[in-house]
Amino acid sequence: MRVRVQAEPFDHGAECARFGQGGRDVGAVVTFLGVVRDDSGAMERMEIEHYPGMTERAISGIVAEAMARWSLADALVIHRHGALKPGESIMMVATAARHRVAAFEAAEFLMDYLKSRAPFWKKEVGAGGADWVAAKDEDEGALVRWSDPLLKSNDV
Amino acid sequence: MRVRVQAEPFDHGAECARFGQGGRDVGAVVTFLGVVRDDSGAMERMEIEHYPGMTERAISGIVAEAMARWSLADALVIHRHGALKPGESIMMVATAARHRVAAFEAAEFLMDYLKSRAPFWKKEVGAGGADWVAAKDEDEGALVRWSDPLLKSNDV
Amino acid sequence: MIDILYFAWVRERVGLPRERVETSAATVADLVEELKAREERYEAAFADLRALRVALDQELSEFTAPLAGVREVAFFPPMTGG
Amino acid sequence: MIDILYFAWVRERVGLPRERVETSAATVADLVEELKAREERYEAAFADLRALRVALDQELSEFTAPLAGVREVAFFPPMTGG
């Protein structure tokens, strides 16, 4: 399990190549890559603010929970902060498990939590000004799926 | 959209690095990697047989359906056949979409279909003999999730 | 004349990967009956149709499907890809 | 003495990223009232508590939570990571 919060770019391909290698019980690896999208067509950059100290703590807690809940062989979270241009990679998640359902569910769980529970805030900066990205109701709603332990995967 | 059915190994990291690059509307990239697992501890190799011609056709049809249903910016399926050792990569899927839910759902949809509808058959060969891998009821059951168009993602 | 392909353990039981046969069977099920009548190895391969799948000209189909116009029939167990 | 941190638009409205204050507030809500009474910029930042989140010593918490023993309070809008 590794958690990295950094301003520097990361190499998605190299991280994918390194991740989950050599695990004896690994049958499934899922990765997620988040990319800065310019929906308005007028964004110059996205600025990501975070809460140093709490960020690492919150993410490590979430990753530890995912590792236990889905018996993961490994998990990785990388999240950048600072100024990013459209098309740049913001963050990535990777999970390794015996079976595909566990790897998928754990990656989605991590994403849902990172969206609404890790202390990051996004601001879109363009020629017309700067706007903080508003939290979406559906991102908050996505967490409901994980609150009931009965919804836990049977690991098939 | 690319579909490759091949005996040769593929480079997961390099495929991840290449995939979804430069798409203007891509906010989310999901990849799945399947790895040969040796559950019995006695497997020497896994032999994957397929139906040349139908394989490419069936997978292309499934990928086209996923592209349309989730408005994907891109999708990739690589599936190997022939003899593979434990720890080797069998196959990978990648999806690129605007939002994470669509990228995740499309990747899971492709995996569920590849498991039960693409003409591949796995045989585990070990010192004790050779066994065809039996299809799992839960893999067949996984397809139910995708049969109802009302279950389609709202693309959030 | 129709091409018949066998995969996985169906291929192993029949003992060959493909063959070309002359048949006047109306449906897939009729063709299976013809094959079973030929030799014991076909009997073994087609003992339980619920354990088998069929593709007609490379499209998944049903045992009740008509064979008219079909050039290639493939028999195999449920797929185990991914 | 307690450290107060502000993030995102809360930080922008208050006009600083952190400050150290002397307070005898019993709960987070009491602390918010103290701050709002100080200056208009706090009034602007804390106008709608439903739009805010609070962390106590780097753990997400509630506005009703007691401040006893807490060394660091952080105020921010709902997170938008990922």
Coordinates of C-alpha atoms in Angstrom, one line a residue:
Chain A
M1 CA 0.0 0.0 0.0
R2 CA 1.4 3.3 -1.1
V3 CA 0.0 6.8 -0.9
R4 CA 1.6 9.8 -2.5
V5 CA 0.4 13.4 -2.4
Q6 CA 2.6 15.5 -4.7
A7 CA 2.9 18.6 -6.9
E8 CA 5.1 16.8 -9.5
P9 CA 3.6 15.0 -12.4
F10 CA 3.6 11.2 -12.3
D11 CA 4.0 8.7 -15.1
H12 CA 0.8 6.7 -15.4
G13 CA 2.3 4.0 -17.7
A14 CA 5.3 3.5 -15.5
E15 CA 3.1 3.3 -12.4
C16 CA 0.9 0.7 -14.1
A17 CA 3.9 -1.3 -15.1
R18 CA 5.3 -1.4 -11.6
F19 CA 2.0 -2.0 -9.8
G20 CA 0.9 -5.4 -8.7
Q21 CA 3.9 -7.2 -10.2
G22 CA 5.0 -10.4 -8.6
G23 CA 2.0 -10.8 -6.3
R24 CA 1.4 -14.6 -6.2
D25 CA -2.3 -14.3 -5.6
V26 CA -3.0 -11.4 -8.0
G27 CA -5.5 -12.3 -10.8
A28 CA -6.9 -8.8 -11.4
V29 CA -5.4 -5.3 -11.5
V30 CA -7.6 -2.2 -11.9
T31 CA -6.3 1.3 -12.5
F32 CA -8.0 4.6 -12.6
L33 CA -6.5 7.8 -14.0
G34 CA -8.1 11.2 -13.6
V35 CA -7.3 13.8 -16.2
V36 CA -8.0 17.6 -16.1
R37 CA -10.9 18.2 -18.5
D38 CA -11.7 21.7 -19.9
D39 CA -15.5 21.6 -20.2
S40 CA -15.9 25.4 -20.8
G41 CA -13.1 25.5 -23.4
A42 CA -11.8 28.6 -21.6
M43 CA -9.8 27.0 -18.7
E44 CA -6.2 28.0 -18.5
R45 CA -5.4 25.9 -15.5
M46 CA -6.9 23.9 -12.6
E47 CA -5.5 24.8 -9.1
I48 CA -5.7 22.1 -6.5
E49 CA -5.5 23.1 -2.9
H50 CA -5.1 20.5 -0.1
Y51 CA -4.6 20.2 3.6
P52 CA -1.1 19.0 4.2
G53 CA -1.0 16.4 7.0
M54 CA -4.7 15.6 6.9
T55 CA -4.6 14.7 3.2
E56 CA -2.1 11.9 3.7
R57 CA -3.8 10.8 6.9
A58 CA -7.3 10.7 5.3
I59 CA -6.2 8.8 2.2
S60 CA -4.1 6.3 4.2
G61 CA -7.2 5.6 6.3
I62 CA -9.3 5.1 3.2
V63 CA -6.8 2.8 1.6
A64 CA -6.3 0.7 4.7
E65 CA -10.1 0.2 4.8
A66 CA -10.2 -0.9 1.2
M67 CA -7.3 -3.3 1.7
A68 CA -9.1 -5.0 4.5
R69 CA -12.6 -4.9 3.1
W70 CA -11.6 -6.5 -0.3
S71 CA -8.6 -8.5 0.8
L72 CA -6.4 -6.6 -1.7
A73 CA -2.9 -7.8 -2.4
D74 CA -1.9 -4.1 -3.0
A75 CA -3.3 -0.6 -3.5
L76 CA -1.9 2.7 -4.7
V77 CA -3.2 6.2 -4.6
I78 CA -1.3 9.2 -6.1
H79 CA -2.9 12.7 -6.0
R80 CA -1.4 15.9 -7.2
H81 CA -1.9 19.4 -5.9
G82 CA -0.9 22.8 -7.3
A83 CA -1.5 24.1 -10.8
L84 CA -2.4 21.7 -13.7
K85 CA -3.2 22.3 -17.3
P86 CA -6.1 20.7 -19.3
G87 CA -5.0 17.2 -20.3
E88 CA -2.6 16.7 -17.4
S89 CA -3.1 13.7 -15.0
I90 CA -4.5 14.7 -11.7
M91 CA -4.5 11.5 -9.8
M92 CA -4.5 7.7 -10.1
V93 CA -5.7 4.7 -8.1
A94 CA -4.7 1.1 -8.5
T95 CA -5.9 -2.1 -6.9
A96 CA -4.7 -5.7 -7.1
A97 CA -6.9 -8.6 -6.0
R98 CA -7.5 -12.3 -6.7
H99 CA -10.7 -11.6 -8.6
R100 CA -12.0 -8.9 -10.9
V101 CA -15.1 -7.9 -8.9
A102 CA -13.0 -7.1 -5.8
A103 CA -10.4 -5.1 -7.8
F104 CA -13.2 -3.1 -9.5
E105 CA -15.2 -2.4 -6.4
A106 CA -12.2 -1.4 -4.3
A107 CA -11.0 1.1 -7.0
E108 CA -14.5 2.6 -7.2
F109 CA -14.7 2.8 -3.4
L110 CA -11.4 4.6 -3.3
M111 CA -12.5 7.0 -6.0
D112 CA -15.8 7.8 -4.3
Y113 CA -14.1 8.5 -1.1
L114 CA -11.4 10.6 -2.7
K115 CA -14.0 12.7 -4.4
S116 CA -15.9 13.7 -1.2
R117 CA -13.8 12.8 1.8
A118 CA -10.1 13.6 1.0
P119 CA -9.3 17.3 1.7
F120 CA -8.7 18.6 -1.8
W121 CA -10.4 21.6 -3.5
K122 CA -10.3 22.4 -7.1
K123 CA -10.4 25.9 -8.7
E124 CA -10.8 26.5 -12.4
V125 CA -8.8 29.5 -13.6
G126 CA -9.5 31.1 -17.0
A127 CA -9.4 34.3 -18.9
G128 CA -12.9 35.1 -17.4
G129 CA -11.8 34.6 -13.8
A130 CA -11.6 31.9 -11.3
D131 CA -14.2 29.5 -9.9
W132 CA -14.1 27.0 -7.1
V133 CA -15.5 23.7 -8.4
A134 CA -18.7 22.9 -6.5
A135 CA -19.2 19.5 -4.8
K136 CA -21.8 17.4 -6.7
D137 CA -24.7 15.9 -4.9
E138 CA -24.2 12.7 -6.9
D139 CA -20.6 12.4 -5.6
E140 CA -22.0 12.5 -2.0
G141 CA -24.7 10.1 -3.0
A142 CA -22.1 7.6 -4.4
L143 CA -20.9 7.0 -0.9
V144 CA -24.2 5.4 0.1
R145 CA -23.2 2.3 -1.8
W146 CA -20.4 1.6 0.5
S147 CA -22.0 2.2 3.8
D148 CA -23.8 -1.1 4.2
P149 CA -21.4 -4.0 4.9
L150 CA -24.0 -6.3 3.4
L151 CA -23.2 -4.8 0.0
K152 CA -19.7 -6.1 0.3
S153 CA -18.5 -8.1 -2.6
N154 CA -18.5 -11.9 -2.3
D155 CA -15.2 -11.7 -4.0
V156 CA -16.1 -13.6 -7.1
Chain B
M1 CA -11.3 1.5 -30.6
R2 CA -8.8 -1.3 -30.9
V3 CA -9.2 -5.1 -30.5
R4 CA -6.2 -7.4 -30.5
V5 CA -6.2 -11.2 -30.2
Q6 CA -2.7 -12.5 -30.1
A7 CA -0.4 -15.2 -28.8
E8 CA 2.4 -12.7 -28.0
P9 CA 2.8 -11.0 -24.6
F10 CA 1.8 -7.4 -24.4
D11 CA 3.3 -4.6 -22.3
H12 CA 0.6 -3.4 -19.8
G13 CA 2.6 -0.3 -18.8
A14 CA 3.2 0.8 -22.3
E15 CA -0.4 0.2 -23.3
C16 CA -1.6 2.2 -20.3
A17 CA 0.8 5.0 -21.3
R18 CA -0.4 5.1 -24.9
F19 CA -4.1 4.7 -24.1
G20 CA -6.5 7.7 -24.0
Q21 CA -3.7 10.2 -24.6
G22 CA -4.7 13.5 -26.2
G23 CA -8.5 13.0 -26.0
R24 CA -9.9 16.4 -25.4
D25 CA -13.0 15.2 -23.5
V26 CA -11.3 12.5 -21.5
G27 CA -11.5 13.0 -17.7
A28 CA -11.4 9.3 -16.7
V29 CA -9.4 6.3 -17.8
V30 CA -9.9 2.8 -16.4
T31 CA -7.8 -0.2 -17.1
F32 CA -8.2 -3.8 -16.2
L33 CA -5.4 -6.4 -16.3
G34 CA -6.0 -10.1 -16.0
V35 CA -3.1 -12.2 -14.7
V36 CA -2.8 -16.1 -14.7
R37 CA -3.3 -17.2 -11.1
D38 CA -2.1 -20.5 -9.8
D39 CA -4.7 -21.4 -7.2
S40 CA -3.7 -25.1 -6.9
G41 CA 0.0 -24.3 -6.6
A42 CA 0.5 -27.1 -9.1
M43 CA -0.2 -25.4 -12.4
E44 CA 2.6 -25.5 -15.0
R45 CA 0.7 -23.4 -17.6
M46 CA -2.6 -22.2 -18.7
E47 CA -3.6 -23.0 -22.3
I48 CA -6.1 -20.6 -23.9
E49 CA -7.9 -21.9 -27.0
H50 CA -10.0 -19.6 -29.1
Y51 CA -12.2 -19.5 -32.3
P52 CA -10.2 -17.5 -34.8
G53 CA -12.5 -15.2 -36.8
M54 CA -15.4 -15.3 -34.3
T55 CA -13.2 -14.1 -31.5
E56 CA -12.3 -10.8 -33.2
R57 CA -15.9 -10.4 -34.4
A58 CA -17.5 -11.1 -31.0
I59 CA -15.1 -8.7 -29.2
S60 CA -15.5 -6.0 -31.8
G61 CA -19.2 -6.2 -31.4
I62 CA -19.0 -6.0 -27.6
V63 CA -16.6 -3.0 -27.8
A64 CA -18.8 -1.1 -30.3
E65 CA -21.8 -1.6 -27.9
A66 CA -19.8 -0.3 -25.0
M67 CA -18.5 2.7 -27.0
A68 CA -22.1 3.7 -27.9
R69 CA -23.8 2.9 -24.6
W70 CA -21.3 4.9 -22.4
S71 CA -20.2 7.5 -25.1
L72 CA -16.6 6.4 -24.7
A73 CA -13.8 8.5 -26.2
D74 CA -11.8 5.3 -26.7
A75 CA -11.7 1.6 -25.7
L76 CA -9.1 -1.1 -26.0
V77 CA -9.2 -4.9 -25.6
I78 CA -6.2 -7.2 -25.8
H79 CA -6.6 -10.9 -25.2
R80 CA -4.0 -13.6 -25.5
H81 CA -4.3 -17.2 -26.6
G82 CA -1.9 -20.1 -26.4
A83 CA 0.2 -21.2 -23.4
L84 CA 0.8 -18.9 -20.5
K85 CA 2.7 -19.3 -17.2
P86 CA 1.4 -18.3 -13.8
G87 CA 2.0 -14.6 -13.3
E88 CA 1.7 -13.8 -17.0
S89 CA -0.8 -11.2 -18.3
I90 CA -3.7 -12.8 -20.1
M91 CA -5.7 -9.8 -21.2
M92 CA -6.4 -6.2 -20.7
V93 CA -9.3 -3.8 -21.2
A94 CA -9.1 0.0 -21.1
T95 CA -11.9 2.6 -21.4
A96 CA -11.7 6.4 -21.6
A97 CA -14.7 8.6 -20.8
R98 CA -15.6 12.1 -19.6
H99 CA -16.6 10.8 -16.1
R100 CA -15.5 8.1 -13.8
V101 CA -18.8 6.2 -13.5
A102 CA -19.0 5.7 -17.3
A103 CA -15.3 4.5 -17.5
F104 CA -15.8 2.1 -14.7
E105 CA -19.1 0.7 -15.9
A106 CA -17.9 0.2 -19.4
A107 CA -14.8 -1.6 -18.3
E108 CA -16.9 -3.9 -16.1
F109 CA -19.3 -4.5 -18.9
L110 CA -16.5 -5.5 -21.2
M111 CA -15.0 -7.8 -18.7
D112 CA -18.4 -9.5 -17.9
Y113 CA -19.0 -10.1 -21.6
L114 CA -15.4 -11.3 -22.3
K115 CA -15.8 -13.8 -19.4
S116 CA -18.9 -15.5 -20.8
R117 CA -19.5 -14.4 -24.4
A118 CA -16.1 -14.2 -26.2
P119 CA -15.1 -17.6 -27.6
F120 CA -12.1 -18.5 -25.3
W121 CA -11.6 -21.6 -23.3
K122 CA -9.0 -22.0 -20.6
K123 CA -7.2 -25.3 -19.6
E124 CA -5.0 -25.6 -16.6
V125 CA -2.1 -28.0 -17.2
G126 CA 0.0 -29.3 -14.3
A127 CA 2.0 -32.3 -13.2
G128 CA -1.3 -34.1 -12.2
G129 CA -2.9 -33.6 -15.6
A130 CA -5.0 -31.1 -17.5
D131 CA -8.4 -29.6 -16.7
W132 CA -10.7 -27.4 -18.6
V133 CA -11.8 -24.4 -16.5
A134 CA -15.5 -24.6 -15.8
A135 CA -17.7 -21.6 -16.5
K136 CA -18.9 -20.0 -13.3
D137 CA -22.6 -19.4 -12.6
E138 CA -21.7 -16.0 -11.1
D139 CA -20.0 -15.0 -14.4
E140 CA -23.2 -15.8 -16.3
G141 CA -25.2 -14.0 -13.6
A142 CA -23.0 -10.9 -13.9
L143 CA -24.4 -10.2 -17.3
V144 CA -27.9 -9.6 -15.9
R145 CA -26.7 -6.2 -14.7
W146 CA -26.3 -5.0 -18.2
S147 CA -29.4 -6.4 -19.9
D148 CA -31.7 -3.6 -18.7
P149 CA -31.2 -0.3 -20.5
L150 CA -32.7 1.4 -17.5
L151 CA -29.6 0.4 -15.6
K152 CA -27.5 2.5 -17.9
S153 CA -25.2 5.1 -16.3
N154 CA -26.4 8.7 -16.1
D155 CA -22.8 9.4 -17.0
V156 CA -22.0 11.3 -13.8
Chain C
M1 CA -21.9 -29.4 -47.3
I2 CA -21.4 -27.7 -44.0
D3 CA -18.2 -27.1 -41.9
I4 CA -18.4 -28.2 -38.3
L5 CA -15.9 -26.9 -35.8
Y6 CA -15.3 -28.3 -32.3
F7 CA -13.5 -26.4 -29.4
A8 CA -12.1 -27.3 -26.0
W9 CA -13.3 -30.6 -24.6
V10 CA -15.8 -31.0 -27.3
R11 CA -12.9 -31.1 -29.8
E12 CA -11.0 -33.5 -27.5
R13 CA -14.0 -35.9 -27.3
V14 CA -14.8 -35.8 -31.0
G15 CA -11.1 -36.2 -31.7
L16 CA -10.8 -33.5 -34.4
P17 CA -11.0 -29.7 -34.6
R18 CA -13.1 -29.5 -37.8
E19 CA -14.8 -31.6 -40.5
R20 CA -16.9 -31.1 -43.5
V21 CA -20.2 -33.1 -43.6
E22 CA -23.0 -33.7 -46.0
T23 CA -26.2 -33.2 -44.1
S24 CA -29.9 -32.5 -44.7
A25 CA -30.6 -31.7 -41.1
A26 CA -33.1 -28.9 -40.7
T27 CA -32.0 -27.6 -37.3
V28 CA -28.9 -27.7 -35.1
A29 CA -30.6 -30.3 -32.9
D30 CA -31.2 -32.5 -36.0
L31 CA -27.5 -32.2 -36.9
V32 CA -26.5 -33.3 -33.4
E33 CA -28.7 -36.3 -33.6
E34 CA -27.1 -37.3 -37.0
L35 CA -23.7 -36.9 -35.5
K36 CA -24.6 -38.9 -32.3
A37 CA -25.8 -41.7 -34.5
R38 CA -22.5 -41.9 -36.4
E39 CA -20.0 -42.9 -33.6
E40 CA -19.6 -43.3 -29.9
R41 CA -17.2 -40.3 -29.7
Y42 CA -20.0 -38.0 -30.9
E43 CA -22.3 -39.6 -28.4
A44 CA -19.8 -38.7 -25.7
A45 CA -19.3 -35.1 -26.9
F46 CA -23.0 -34.4 -27.2
A47 CA -24.2 -36.3 -24.1
D48 CA -25.5 -33.2 -22.4
L49 CA -26.6 -30.3 -24.6
R50 CA -27.1 -28.0 -21.6
A51 CA -23.3 -28.1 -21.2
L52 CA -22.8 -27.0 -24.8
R53 CA -23.1 -23.8 -26.9
V54 CA -23.4 -23.5 -30.6
A55 CA -22.5 -20.7 -33.0
L56 CA -23.8 -20.5 -36.6
D57 CA -21.5 -18.6 -39.0
Q58 CA -19.7 -17.3 -36.0
E59 CA -22.8 -15.9 -34.1
L60 CA -24.0 -17.5 -30.9
S61 CA -27.2 -19.3 -31.6
E62 CA -29.7 -21.9 -30.3
F63 CA -30.0 -25.7 -30.8
T64 CA -33.5 -25.1 -32.2
A65 CA -32.1 -22.7 -34.9
P66 CA -32.6 -23.8 -38.6
L67 CA -29.5 -24.7 -40.6
A68 CA -30.7 -23.4 -44.0
G69 CA -28.0 -21.2 -45.5
V70 CA -25.6 -21.8 -42.7
R71 CA -22.0 -22.6 -43.8
E72 CA -20.2 -23.0 -40.5
V73 CA -21.5 -24.6 -37.3
A74 CA -19.3 -24.6 -34.1
F75 CA -19.9 -26.6 -30.9
F76 CA -18.1 -25.7 -27.7
P77 CA -18.5 -25.6 -23.9
P78 CA -19.5 -22.3 -22.2
M79 CA -16.8 -19.7 -22.7
T80 CA -14.2 -19.0 -20.1
G81 CA -12.4 -15.9 -21.3
G82 CA -11.2 -12.8 -19.5
Chain D
M1 CA -4.8 28.9 22.2
I2 CA -6.0 27.1 19.2
D3 CA -4.9 27.0 15.5
I4 CA -7.6 27.8 13.0
L5 CA -7.0 26.8 9.3
Y6 CA -9.1 28.0 6.3
F7 CA -9.1 26.4 2.9
A8 CA -10.5 27.2 -0.6
W9 CA -13.1 30.0 -0.7
V10 CA -13.3 30.1 3.1
R11 CA -9.6 31.0 3.1
E12 CA -10.3 33.6 0.5
R13 CA -13.2 35.2 2.3
V14 CA -11.4 35.3 5.7
G15 CA -8.3 36.6 3.9
L16 CA -5.7 34.3 5.6
P17 CA -4.8 30.6 5.5
R18 CA -4.4 30.2 9.3
E19 CA -4.3 32.1 12.6
R20 CA -3.9 31.3 16.2
V21 CA -6.7 32.5 18.5
E22 CA -7.4 32.6 22.2
T23 CA -10.9 31.2 22.8
S24 CA -13.0 29.7 25.5
A25 CA -15.7 28.5 23.1
A26 CA -17.1 25.1 24.2
T27 CA -18.0 23.8 20.7
V28 CA -17.1 24.5 17.1
A29 CA -20.4 26.3 16.7
D30 CA -19.5 28.6 19.6
L31 CA -16.2 29.3 18.0
V32 CA -17.9 30.2 14.7
E33 CA -20.1 32.7 16.6
E34 CA -17.1 34.3 18.2
L35 CA -15.3 34.7 14.8
K36 CA -18.5 36.1 13.1
A37 CA -18.7 38.7 15.9
R38 CA -15.2 39.9 15.2
E39 CA -15.3 41.2 11.6
E40 CA -17.4 41.2 8.5
R41 CA -15.1 38.9 6.5
Y42 CA -15.8 36.1 9.0
E43 CA -19.5 36.9 8.7
A44 CA -19.1 36.4 5.0
A45 CA -17.1 33.2 5.3
F46 CA -19.5 31.5 7.8
A47 CA -22.8 32.8 6.4
D48 CA -24.1 29.3 5.6
L49 CA -22.8 26.5 7.8
R50 CA -24.4 23.9 5.6
A51 CA -21.9 24.9 2.9
L52 CA -19.0 24.2 5.2
R53 CA -17.2 21.3 6.7
V54 CA -15.0 21.2 9.8
A55 CA -12.0 19.0 10.8
L56 CA -10.7 18.8 14.4
D57 CA -7.1 17.8 14.6
Q58 CA -7.3 16.6 11.0
E59 CA -10.4 14.4 11.5
L60 CA -13.7 15.3 9.9
S61 CA -16.1 16.4 12.6
E62 CA -19.4 18.2 13.4
F63 CA -20.2 21.8 14.3
T64 CA -21.7 20.5 17.5
A65 CA -18.5 18.8 18.6
P66 CA -16.7 20.0 21.8
L67 CA -13.4 21.9 21.5
A68 CA -11.9 20.6 24.7
G69 CA -8.4 19.3 24.0
V70 CA -8.5 20.3 20.3
R71 CA -5.3 22.0 19.0
E72 CA -6.2 22.5 15.3
V73 CA -9.6 23.4 13.8
A74 CA -10.0 23.6 10.0
F75 CA -12.9 25.1 8.1
F76 CA -13.5 24.4 4.4
P77 CA -16.1 23.8 1.7
P78 CA -17.1 20.3 0.7
M79 CA -14.1 18.5 -0.8
T80 CA -13.7 18.1 -4.5
G81 CA -10.8 15.7 -4.9
G82 CA -10.3 12.8 -7.4

